[in-house]
PDB file of C-alpha atoms in Angstrom:
ATOM      1  CA  MET A   1       0.793  20.901  -5.124  1.00  0.00           C
ATOM      2  CA  ALA A   2       0.345  19.127  -1.774  1.00  0.00           C
ATOM      3  CA  TRP A   3       0.005  15.778  -3.565  1.00  0.00           C
ATOM      4  CA  LEU A   4       3.261  16.209  -5.491  1.00  0.00           C
ATOM      5  CA  ILE A   5       5.130  17.186  -2.319  1.00  0.00           C
ATOM      6  CA  LEU A   6       3.635  14.213  -0.479  1.00  0.00           C
ATOM      7  CA  ALA A   7       4.631  11.922  -3.351  1.00  0.00           C
ATOM      8  CA  SER A   8       8.195  13.280  -3.206  1.00  0.00           C
ATOM      9  CA  SER A   9       8.382  12.672   0.535  1.00  0.00           C
ATOM     10  CA  LEU A  10       7.240   9.062   0.077  1.00  0.00           C
ATOM     11  CA  ALA A  11       9.690   8.483  -2.772  1.00  0.00           C
ATOM     12  CA  THR A  12      12.634   9.614  -0.616  1.00  0.00           C
ATOM     13  CA  LEU A  13      11.600   8.037   2.697  1.00  0.00           C
ATOM     14  CA  ALA A  14      13.702   4.873   2.383  1.00  0.00           C
ATOM     15  CA  THR A  15      16.927   6.620   1.363  1.00  0.00           C
ATOM     16  CA  HIS A  16      16.838  10.234   2.636  1.00  0.00           C
ATOM     17  CA  ARG A  17      14.843  10.234   5.848  1.00  0.00           C
ATOM     18  CA  LEU A  18      15.436  13.845   6.933  1.00  0.00           C
ATOM     19  CA  VAL A  19      14.653  15.201   3.471  1.00  0.00           C
ATOM     20  CA  SER A  20      11.536  13.037   3.381  1.00  0.00           C
ATOM     21  CA  LEU A  21      10.312  14.273   6.776  1.00  0.00           C
ATOM     22  CA  LEU A  22      10.915  17.890   5.776  1.00  0.00           C
ATOM     23  CA  LEU A  23       8.904  17.348   2.599  1.00  0.00           C
ATOM     24  CA  LEU A  24       6.191  15.655   4.651  1.00  0.00           C
ATOM     25  CA  LEU A  25       5.967  18.674   6.951  1.00  0.00           C
ATOM     26  CA  ILE A  26       5.689  20.989   3.931  1.00  0.00           C
ATOM     27  CA  ALA A  27       3.024  18.699   2.427  1.00  0.00           C
ATOM     28  CA  ILE A  28       0.982  18.787   5.643  1.00  0.00           C
ATOM     29  CA  ILE A  29       1.231  22.579   5.864  1.00  0.00           C
ATOM     30  CA  THR A  30       0.238  22.923   2.202  1.00  0.00           C
ATOM     31  CA  ALA A  31      -2.624  20.456   2.668  1.00  0.00           C
ATOM     32  CA  THR A  32      -3.860  22.416   5.676  1.00  0.00           C
ATOM     33  CA  ILE A  33      -3.796  25.714   3.790  1.00  0.00           C
ATOM     34  CA  THR A  34      -5.634  24.213   0.810  1.00  0.00           C
ATOM     35  CA  GLY A  35      -8.257  22.455   2.936  1.00  0.00           C
ATOM     36  CA  ILE A  36      -7.175  18.855   2.336  1.00  0.00           C
ATOM     37  CA  ILE A  37      -6.503  18.508   6.082  1.00  0.00           C
ATOM     38  CA  SER A  38      -8.594  20.187   8.723  1.00  0.00           C
ATOM     39  CA  GLY A  39      -9.779  20.026  12.316  1.00  0.00           C
ATOM     40  CA  PHE A  40      -9.547  16.635  13.959  1.00  0.00           C
ATOM     41  CA  ALA A  41      -7.042  15.342  11.395  1.00  0.00           C
ATOM     42  CA  LEU A  42      -4.435  17.855  12.603  1.00  0.00           C
ATOM     43  CA  LEU A  43      -4.946  16.661  16.168  1.00  0.00           C
ATOM     44  CA  ILE A  44      -4.527  13.049  15.075  1.00  0.00           C
ATOM     45  CA  LEU A  45      -1.312  13.848  13.184  1.00  0.00           C
ATOM     46  CA  THR A  46       0.069  15.729  16.192  1.00  0.00           C
ATOM     47  CA  PHE A  47      -0.809  12.799  18.446  1.00  0.00           C
ATOM     48  CA  ILE A  48       0.894  10.346  16.066  1.00  0.00           C
ATOM     49  CA  ALA A  49       4.012  12.529  15.952  1.00  0.00           C
ATOM     50  CA  VAL A  50       4.210  12.622  19.768  1.00  0.00           C
ATOM     51  CA  VAL A  51       3.759   8.850  20.080  1.00  0.00           C
ATOM     52  CA  ALA A  52       6.362   8.261  17.351  1.00  0.00           C
ATOM     53  CA  PHE A  53       8.811  10.498  19.248  1.00  0.00           C
ATOM     54  CA  ILE A  54       8.183   8.524  22.459  1.00  0.00           C
ATOM     55  CA  HIS A  55       8.667   5.242  20.597  1.00  0.00           C
ATOM     56  CA  LEU A  56      11.983   6.328  19.077  1.00  0.00           C
ATOM     57  CA  ARG A  57      13.227   8.124  22.204  1.00  0.00           C
ATOM     58  CA  TYR A  58      12.547   5.359  24.729  1.00  0.00           C
ATOM     59  CA  GLN A  59      13.663   2.237  22.891  1.00  0.00           C
ATOM     60  CA  ASN A  60      15.307   0.922  26.064  1.00  0.00           C
ATOM     61  CA  ARG A  61      12.042   0.970  28.036  1.00  0.00           C
ATOM     62  CA  LEU A  62      10.179  -2.149  26.998  1.00  0.00           C
ATOM     63  CA  PHE A  63       6.697  -1.127  28.135  1.00  0.00           C
ATOM     64  CA  LEU A  64       6.822   2.254  26.421  1.00  0.00           C
ATOM     65  CA  LYS A  65       8.286   0.706  23.291  1.00  0.00           C
ATOM     66  CA  ILE A  66       5.573  -1.959  23.005  1.00  0.00           C
ATOM     67  CA  ALA A  67       2.687   0.304  24.028  1.00  0.00           C
ATOM     68  CA  SER A  68       3.701   3.085  21.646  1.00  0.00           C
ATOM     69  CA  GLU A  69       4.100   0.627  18.755  1.00  0.00           C
ATOM     70  CA  ILE A  70       0.618  -0.766  19.389  1.00  0.00           C
ATOM     71  CA  VAL A  71      -0.820   2.747  19.335  1.00  0.00           C
ATOM     72  CA  LEU A  72       1.064   3.655  16.153  1.00  0.00           C
ATOM     73  CA  VAL A  73      -0.053   0.510  14.325  1.00  0.00           C
ATOM     74  CA  ALA A  74      -3.641   1.126  15.449  1.00  0.00           C
ATOM     75  CA  CYS A  75      -3.408   4.655  14.021  1.00  0.00           C
ATOM     76  CA  ALA A  76      -1.958   3.301  10.763  1.00  0.00           C
ATOM     77  CA  ILE A  77      -4.873   0.879  10.438  1.00  0.00           C
ATOM     78  CA  GLY A  78      -7.294   3.705  11.215  1.00  0.00           C
ATOM     79  CA  LEU A  79      -5.780   5.784   8.418  1.00  0.00           C
ATOM     80  CA  PHE A  80      -5.912   2.765   6.108  1.00  0.00           C
ATOM     81  CA  ILE A  81      -9.676   2.319   6.585  1.00  0.00           C
ATOM     82  CA  HIS A  82     -10.341   6.092   6.693  1.00  0.00           C
ATOM     83  CA  ILE A  83     -11.986   6.231  10.124  1.00  0.00           C
ATOM     84  CA  PHE A  84     -10.423   9.555  11.164  1.00  0.00           C
ATOM     85  CA  PRO A  85     -12.384  12.671  10.153  1.00  0.00           C
ATOM     86  CA  GLY A  86     -10.710  15.808   8.835  1.00  0.00           C
ATOM     87  CA  PHE A  87      -9.088  14.327   5.713  1.00  0.00           C
ATOM     88  CA  ASN A  88     -10.753  15.758   2.616  1.00  0.00           C
ATOM     89  CA  ASN A  89      -9.317  13.328   0.114  1.00  0.00           C
ATOM     90  CA  LEU A  90      -9.458  14.289  -3.541  1.00  0.00           C
ATOM     91  CA  LYS A  91     -11.918  12.342  -5.691  1.00  0.00           C
ATOM     92  CA  TYR A  92      -9.934  12.489  -8.930  1.00  0.00           C
ATOM     93  CA  LEU A  93     -12.223  10.186 -10.945  1.00  0.00           C
ATOM     94  CA  ASP A  94     -15.912   9.678 -10.236  1.00  0.00           C
ATOM     95  CA  LYS A  95     -17.606   6.623 -11.756  1.00  0.00           C
ATOM     96  CA  THR A  96     -15.413   6.813 -14.842  1.00  0.00           C
ATOM     97  CA  VAL A  97     -15.880   4.082 -17.450  1.00  0.00           C
ATOM     98  CA  VAL A  98     -12.484   3.294 -18.936  1.00  0.00           C
ATOM     99  CA  GLY A  99     -13.761   0.910 -21.619  1.00  0.00           C
ATOM    100  CA  GLU A 100     -16.927  -0.543 -23.127  1.00  0.00           C
ATOM    101  CA  GLN A 101     -16.713  -3.734 -21.063  1.00  0.00           C
ATOM    102  CA  SER A 102     -15.448  -2.117 -17.857  1.00  0.00           C
ATOM    103  CA  ALA A 103     -17.499  -1.261 -14.781  1.00  0.00           C
ATOM    104  CA  PRO A 104     -17.473   2.364 -13.492  1.00  0.00           C
ATOM    105  CA  PHE A 105     -14.303   3.312 -11.617  1.00  0.00           C
ATOM    106  CA  THR A 106     -13.725   5.904  -8.890  1.00  0.00           C
ATOM    107  CA  MET A 107     -10.211   6.956  -7.858  1.00  0.00           C
ATOM    108  CA  TYR A 108      -9.219   8.964  -4.786  1.00  0.00           C
ATOM    109  CA  PHE A 109      -5.971  10.616  -3.832  1.00  0.00           C
ATOM    110  CA  ASN A 110      -5.915   9.558  -0.169  1.00  0.00           C
ATOM    111  CA  PHE A 111      -3.748  11.748   2.052  1.00  0.00           C
ATOM    112  CA  ASP A 112      -4.511   9.683   5.169  1.00  0.00           C
ATOM    113  CA  LYS A 113      -3.616   6.296   3.647  1.00  0.00           C
ATOM    114  CA  ALA A 114      -0.389   7.723   2.188  1.00  0.00           C
ATOM    115  CA  LEU A 115       0.899   8.467   5.711  1.00  0.00           C
ATOM    116  CA  ILE A 116       1.077   4.779   6.660  1.00  0.00           C
ATOM    117  CA  PRO A 117       4.699   4.157   5.535  1.00  0.00           C
ATOM    118  CA  PHE A 118       5.955   7.027   7.728  1.00  0.00           C
ATOM    119  CA  ILE A 119       4.244   5.607  10.819  1.00  0.00           C
ATOM    120  CA  LEU A 120       5.365   2.022  10.253  1.00  0.00           C
ATOM    121  CA  PHE A 121       8.927   3.098   9.474  1.00  0.00           C
ATOM    122  CA  ALA A 122       9.036   4.637  12.944  1.00  0.00           C
ATOM    123  CA  CYS A 123       7.892   1.275  14.361  1.00  0.00           C
ATOM    124  CA  LEU A 124      10.205  -0.932  12.339  1.00  0.00           C
ATOM    125  CA  PRO A 125      13.570   0.336  11.016  1.00  0.00           C
ATOM    126  CA  THR A 126      13.783  -2.688   8.669  1.00  0.00           C
ATOM    127  CA  LEU A 127      10.495  -1.797   6.973  1.00  0.00           C
ATOM    128  CA  PHE A 128      12.133  -1.039   3.626  1.00  0.00           C
ATOM    129  CA  ILE A 129      15.196  -3.292   3.717  1.00  0.00           C
ATOM    130  CA  SER A 130      15.628  -6.503   5.700  1.00  0.00           C
ATOM    131  CA  SER A 131      17.491  -9.794   5.350  1.00  0.00           C
ATOM    132  CA  PRO A 132      15.820 -12.172   2.856  1.00  0.00           C
ATOM    133  CA  THR A 133      14.433 -15.287   4.518  1.00  0.00           C
ATOM    134  CA  LYS A 134      15.273 -17.366   1.451  1.00  0.00           C
ATOM    135  CA  THR A 135      17.628 -17.039  -1.481  1.00  0.00           C
ATOM    136  CA  ALA A 136      15.568 -17.746  -4.574  1.00  0.00           C
ATOM    137  CA  SER A 137      17.033 -19.091  -7.808  1.00  0.00           C
ATOM    138  CA  SER A 138      16.792 -17.312 -11.142  1.00  0.00           C
ATOM    139  CA  LEU A 139      14.163 -19.824 -12.230  1.00  0.00           C
ATOM    140  CA  GLN A 140      12.048 -19.115  -9.144  1.00  0.00           C
ATOM    141  CA  TRP A 141      12.213 -15.377  -9.813  1.00  0.00           C
ATOM    142  CA  CYS A 142      11.206 -15.914 -13.448  1.00  0.00           C
ATOM    143  CA  LEU A 143       8.244 -18.049 -12.377  1.00  0.00           C
ATOM    144  CA  LEU A 144       7.233 -15.445  -9.812  1.00  0.00           C
ATOM    145  CA  LEU A 145       7.298 -12.652 -12.404  1.00  0.00           C
ATOM    146  CA  LEU A 146       5.413 -14.842 -14.872  1.00  0.00           C
ATOM    147  CA  SER A 147       2.719 -15.477 -12.259  1.00  0.00           C
ATOM    148  CA  VAL A 148       1.631 -11.816 -12.455  1.00  0.00           C
ATOM    149  CA  PRO A 149       0.219 -11.909 -16.011  1.00  0.00           C
ATOM    150  CA  VAL A 150      -0.890 -15.517 -15.477  1.00  0.00           C
ATOM    151  CA  LEU A 151      -3.021 -14.435 -12.508  1.00  0.00           C
ATOM    152  CA  LEU A 152      -4.716 -11.756 -14.621  1.00  0.00           C
ATOM    153  CA  ILE A 153      -5.352 -14.246 -17.434  1.00  0.00           C
ATOM    154  CA  ILE A 154      -6.831 -16.788 -15.002  1.00  0.00           C
ATOM    155  CA  ALA A 155      -9.084 -14.059 -13.600  1.00  0.00           C
ATOM    156  CA  THR A 156     -10.214 -13.384 -17.160  1.00  0.00           C
ATOM    157  CA  LEU A 157     -10.910 -17.049 -17.863  1.00  0.00           C
ATOM    158  CA  ALA A 158     -12.883 -17.202 -14.605  1.00  0.00           C
ATOM    159  CA  GLY A 159     -15.097 -14.366 -15.845  1.00  0.00           C
ATOM    160  CA  GLY A 160     -14.008 -11.649 -13.435  1.00  0.00           C
ATOM    161  CA  LEU A 161     -12.087  -9.699 -16.074  1.00  0.00           C
ATOM    162  CA  GLY A 162     -12.081  -9.356 -19.846  1.00  0.00           C
ATOM    163  CA  PHE A 163      -9.376  -8.486 -22.359  1.00  0.00           C
ATOM    164  CA  GLU A 164      -9.658  -4.786 -23.185  1.00  0.00           C
ATOM    165  CA  TRP A 165      -6.913  -2.364 -24.212  1.00  0.00           C
ATOM    166  CA  HIS A 166      -6.879   1.085 -22.529  1.00  0.00           C
ATOM    167  CA  LEU A 167      -4.659   4.144 -22.633  1.00  0.00           C
ATOM    168  CA  PRO A 168      -6.633   6.729 -20.629  1.00  0.00           C
ATOM    169  CA  THR A 169      -5.680  10.400 -20.578  1.00  0.00           C
ATOM    170  CA  TRP A 170      -5.476  10.221 -16.779  1.00  0.00           C
ATOM    171  CA  LEU A 171      -2.796   7.475 -16.857  1.00  0.00           C
ATOM    172  CA  PRO A 172      -0.053   9.722 -15.301  1.00  0.00           C
ATOM    173  CA  ALA A 173      -2.363  10.513 -12.366  1.00  0.00           C
ATOM    174  CA  PHE A 174      -3.111   6.806 -11.975  1.00  0.00           C
ATOM    175  CA  VAL A 175       0.611   5.975 -11.934  1.00  0.00           C
ATOM    176  CA  LEU A 176       1.336   8.578  -9.253  1.00  0.00           C
ATOM    177  CA  CYS A 177      -1.664   7.627  -7.132  1.00  0.00           C
ATOM    178  CA  ASN A 178      -1.446   3.854  -7.441  1.00  0.00           C
ATOM    179  CA  LEU A 179       2.317   3.591  -6.995  1.00  0.00           C
ATOM    180  CA  LEU A 180       2.809   5.919  -4.027  1.00  0.00           C
ATOM    181  CA  PHE A 181      -0.589   6.312  -2.372  1.00  0.00           C
ATOM    182  CA  VAL A 182      -1.910   2.765  -2.862  1.00  0.00           C
ATOM    183  CA  SER A 183       0.753   0.124  -3.584  1.00  0.00           C
ATOM    184  CA  LEU A 184       3.380   1.585  -1.238  1.00  0.00           C
ATOM    185  CA  ALA A 185       0.894   2.083   1.603  1.00  0.00           C
ATOM    186  CA  GLU A 186      -0.536  -1.439   1.266  1.00  0.00           C
ATOM    187  CA  GLU A 187       2.844  -3.148   0.944  1.00  0.00           C
ATOM    188  CA  ALA A 188       4.236  -1.200   3.905  1.00  0.00           C
ATOM    189  CA  LEU A 189       1.338  -2.396   6.054  1.00  0.00           C
ATOM    190  CA  PHE A 190       0.982  -5.982   4.865  1.00  0.00           C
ATOM    191  CA  ARG A 191       4.450  -7.091   3.790  1.00  0.00           C
ATOM    192  CA  GLY A 192       6.917  -4.621   5.303  1.00  0.00           C
ATOM    193  CA  TYR A 193       5.291  -4.565   8.731  1.00  0.00           C
ATOM    194  CA  LEU A 194       2.697  -7.316   9.280  1.00  0.00           C
ATOM    195  CA  GLN A 195       4.400 -10.186   7.451  1.00  0.00           C
ATOM    196  CA  GLN A 196       7.761  -9.239   8.930  1.00  0.00           C
ATOM    197  CA  ARG A 197       6.422  -8.957  12.497  1.00  0.00           C
ATOM    198  CA  LEU A 198       4.400 -12.175  12.223  1.00  0.00           C
ATOM    199  CA  GLY A 199       7.496 -13.983  10.987  1.00  0.00           C
ATOM    200  CA  GLN A 200       9.379 -12.761  14.062  1.00  0.00           C
ATOM    201  CA  TRP A 201       6.584 -13.668  16.494  1.00  0.00           C
ATOM    202  CA  LEU A 202       5.607 -17.024  14.995  1.00  0.00           C
ATOM    203  CA  GLY A 203       9.103 -18.134  14.023  1.00  0.00           C
ATOM    204  CA  SER A 204       7.807 -19.275  10.638  1.00  0.00           C
ATOM    205  CA  PRO A 205       8.120 -16.957   7.613  1.00  0.00           C
ATOM    206  CA  TYR A 206       5.874 -19.211   5.521  1.00  0.00           C
ATOM    207  CA  LEU A 207       3.060 -19.172   8.067  1.00  0.00           C
ATOM    208  CA  ALA A 208       3.434 -15.379   8.221  1.00  0.00           C
ATOM    209  CA  LEU A 209       3.261 -15.284   4.405  1.00  0.00           C
ATOM    210  CA  ILE A 210       0.029 -17.319   4.307  1.00  0.00           C
ATOM    211  CA  LEU A 211      -1.682 -15.438   7.143  1.00  0.00           C
ATOM    212  CA  THR A 212      -0.814 -12.050   5.658  1.00  0.00           C
ATOM    213  CA  ALA A 213      -2.020 -13.078   2.198  1.00  0.00           C
ATOM    214  CA  LEU A 214      -5.294 -14.373   3.664  1.00  0.00           C
ATOM    215  CA  LEU A 215      -5.825 -11.110   5.537  1.00  0.00           C
ATOM    216  CA  PHE A 216      -4.986  -9.086   2.431  1.00  0.00           C
ATOM    217  CA  GLY A 217      -7.478 -11.126   0.410  1.00  0.00           C
ATOM    218  CA  GLY A 218     -10.140 -10.927   3.102  1.00  0.00           C
ATOM    219  CA  LEU A 219     -10.046  -7.143   3.093  1.00  0.00           C
ATOM    220  CA  HIS A 220     -11.291  -7.269  -0.509  1.00  0.00           C
ATOM    221  CA  PHE A 221     -14.567  -8.847   0.643  1.00  0.00           C
ATOM    222  CA  ALA A 222     -16.636  -6.038  -0.911  1.00  0.00           C
ATOM    223  CA  GLY A 223     -15.704  -7.357  -4.367  1.00  0.00           C
ATOM    224  CA  GLY A 224     -17.079 -10.832  -3.694  1.00  0.00           C
ATOM    225  CA  PRO A 225     -15.528 -14.325  -3.393  1.00  0.00           C
ATOM    226  CA  LEU A 226     -13.660 -14.224  -6.705  1.00  0.00           C
ATOM    227  CA  LEU A 227     -11.883 -10.988  -5.819  1.00  0.00           C
ATOM    228  CA  ILE A 228     -11.026 -12.335  -2.356  1.00  0.00           C
ATOM    229  CA  LEU A 229      -9.444 -15.396  -3.965  1.00  0.00           C
ATOM    230  CA  PHE A 230      -7.371 -13.467  -6.496  1.00  0.00           C
ATOM    231  CA  ALA A 231      -6.333 -10.810  -3.972  1.00  0.00           C
ATOM    232  CA  THR A 232      -5.114 -13.630  -1.720  1.00  0.00           C
ATOM    233  CA  LEU A 233      -3.111 -15.136  -4.576  1.00  0.00           C
ATOM    234  CA  ALA A 234      -1.711 -11.690  -5.397  1.00  0.00           C
ATOM    235  CA  GLY A 235      -0.794 -11.324  -1.719  1.00  0.00           C
ATOM    236  CA  LEU A 236       1.209 -14.557  -1.951  1.00  0.00           C
ATOM    237  CA  ILE A 237       3.082 -13.154  -4.967  1.00  0.00           C
ATOM    238  CA  TYR A 238       3.880  -9.880  -3.183  1.00  0.00           C
ATOM    239  CA  GLY A 239       4.799 -11.748   0.003  1.00  0.00           C
ATOM    240  CA  LEU A 240       7.207 -14.081  -1.789  1.00  0.00           C
ATOM    241  CA  THR A 241       8.798 -11.069  -3.486  1.00  0.00           C
ATOM    242  CA  TRP A 242       9.417  -9.513  -0.083  1.00  0.00           C
ATOM    243  CA  MET A 243      10.657 -12.821   1.442  1.00  0.00           C
ATOM    244  CA  TRP A 244      13.109 -13.516  -1.343  1.00  0.00           C
ATOM    245  CA  SER A 245      14.479  -9.983  -1.664  1.00  0.00           C
ATOM    246  CA  GLY A 246      14.002  -8.301   1.718  1.00  0.00           C
ATOM    247  CA  LYS A 247      13.223  -5.134  -0.259  1.00  0.00           C
ATOM    248  CA  LEU A 248       9.855  -3.470   0.192  1.00  0.00           C
ATOM    249  CA  TRP A 249      10.169  -1.400  -2.963  1.00  0.00           C
ATOM    250  CA  LEU A 250      10.495  -4.562  -5.044  1.00  0.00           C
ATOM    251  CA  ALA A 251       7.218  -5.881  -3.620  1.00  0.00           C
ATOM    252  CA  VAL A 252       5.688  -2.444  -4.302  1.00  0.00           C
ATOM    253  CA  SER A 253       6.913  -2.612  -7.903  1.00  0.00           C
ATOM    254  CA  ILE A 254       5.357  -6.042  -8.454  1.00  0.00           C
ATOM    255  CA  HIS A 255       2.111  -4.851  -6.858  1.00  0.00           C
ATOM    256  CA  PHE A 256       2.041  -1.727  -9.005  1.00  0.00           C
ATOM    257  CA  GLY A 257       3.033  -3.701 -12.113  1.00  0.00           C
ATOM    258  CA  LEU A 258       0.030  -5.992 -11.669  1.00  0.00           C
ATOM    259  CA  ASN A 259      -2.299  -3.019 -11.181  1.00  0.00           C
ATOM    260  CA  LEU A 260      -0.883  -1.196 -14.202  1.00  0.00           C
ATOM    261  CA  GLY A 261      -1.092  -4.287 -16.414  1.00  0.00           C
ATOM    262  CA  HIS A 262      -4.662  -4.755 -15.227  1.00  0.00           C
ATOM    263  CA  LEU A 263      -5.557  -1.206 -16.275  1.00  0.00           C
ATOM    264  CA  LEU A 264      -3.795  -1.290 -19.639  1.00  0.00           C
ATOM    265  CA  PHE A 265      -4.834  -4.705 -20.962  1.00  0.00           C
ATOM    266  CA  PHE A 266      -7.940  -5.846 -19.064  1.00  0.00           C
ATOM    267  CA  THR A 267     -11.331  -4.525 -18.008  1.00  0.00           C
ATOM    268  CA  TYR A 268     -10.797  -2.180 -15.062  1.00  0.00           C
ATOM    269  CA  PRO A 269     -11.584  -2.536 -12.243  1.00  0.00           C
ATOM    270  CA  VAL A 270     -13.793  -5.503 -13.212  1.00  0.00           C
ATOM    271  CA  LYS A 271     -15.813  -6.694 -16.164  1.00  0.00           C
ATOM    272  CA  MET A 272     -19.189  -5.035 -16.563  1.00  0.00           C
ATOM    273  CA  VAL A 273     -22.005  -7.353 -15.556  1.00  0.00           C
ATOM    274  CA  THR A 274     -24.419  -7.915 -18.452  1.00  0.00           C
ATOM    275  CA  GLY A 275     -27.469  -5.718 -18.070  1.00  0.00           C
ATOM    276  CA  GLN A 276     -25.728  -3.333 -15.605  1.00  0.00           C
TER     277      GLN A 276
END
């Protein structure tokens, strides 16, 4: 139940902030009762709430505004990499093999990572909707959309993936988890916040795009050089989507669309190494 309430709060955050925050509070209470959140995690969430209040309340005091934003972003990154204890995230799938050619796959419902959009929205009111930095033509949008399946096909030709059709019974859980607890959290951090802030600081949206994509790709280092390369290219696709539209949810949709297409039509998460 806590996961569905949390998903509802994330889905309404951009358009109905008060409703979303109320749902978030209910989700946290439910998660505490059911043991998903405990101990130190409650202290961390209380601390984040206090810092967010200070950040929003004292916008006219530059030092407090900057210092509180730094603390909030640091907390968001900490939640992203799961360094805070007390979050008992649900392991929904454990070393599941989705197809004959696919490597084992584990999927978590991460309560901590899902909180990132709330924190960054407090830091940056334009997280979900901002002014596009470029007006793209219809042809450019078509090429951008076409690049999503092309990237997966290139990854297949490079040997990282294989063509393999799947329709797993746990697909609805994957959709819920990947859309709201993975794609939204990652796009909020990398495109909505980091790329937007870097563009403001550096004065160059394209440099911000490249740096953010490189960082996004680098964080996939555990998967090896090929995954780093393709995650970087995917980051460029998501970043261009955000630049051209100014809408975070559109970048989230492209991100989720790539992940869903990957699951349905290709080996997931990667192709099984021969002899594994």
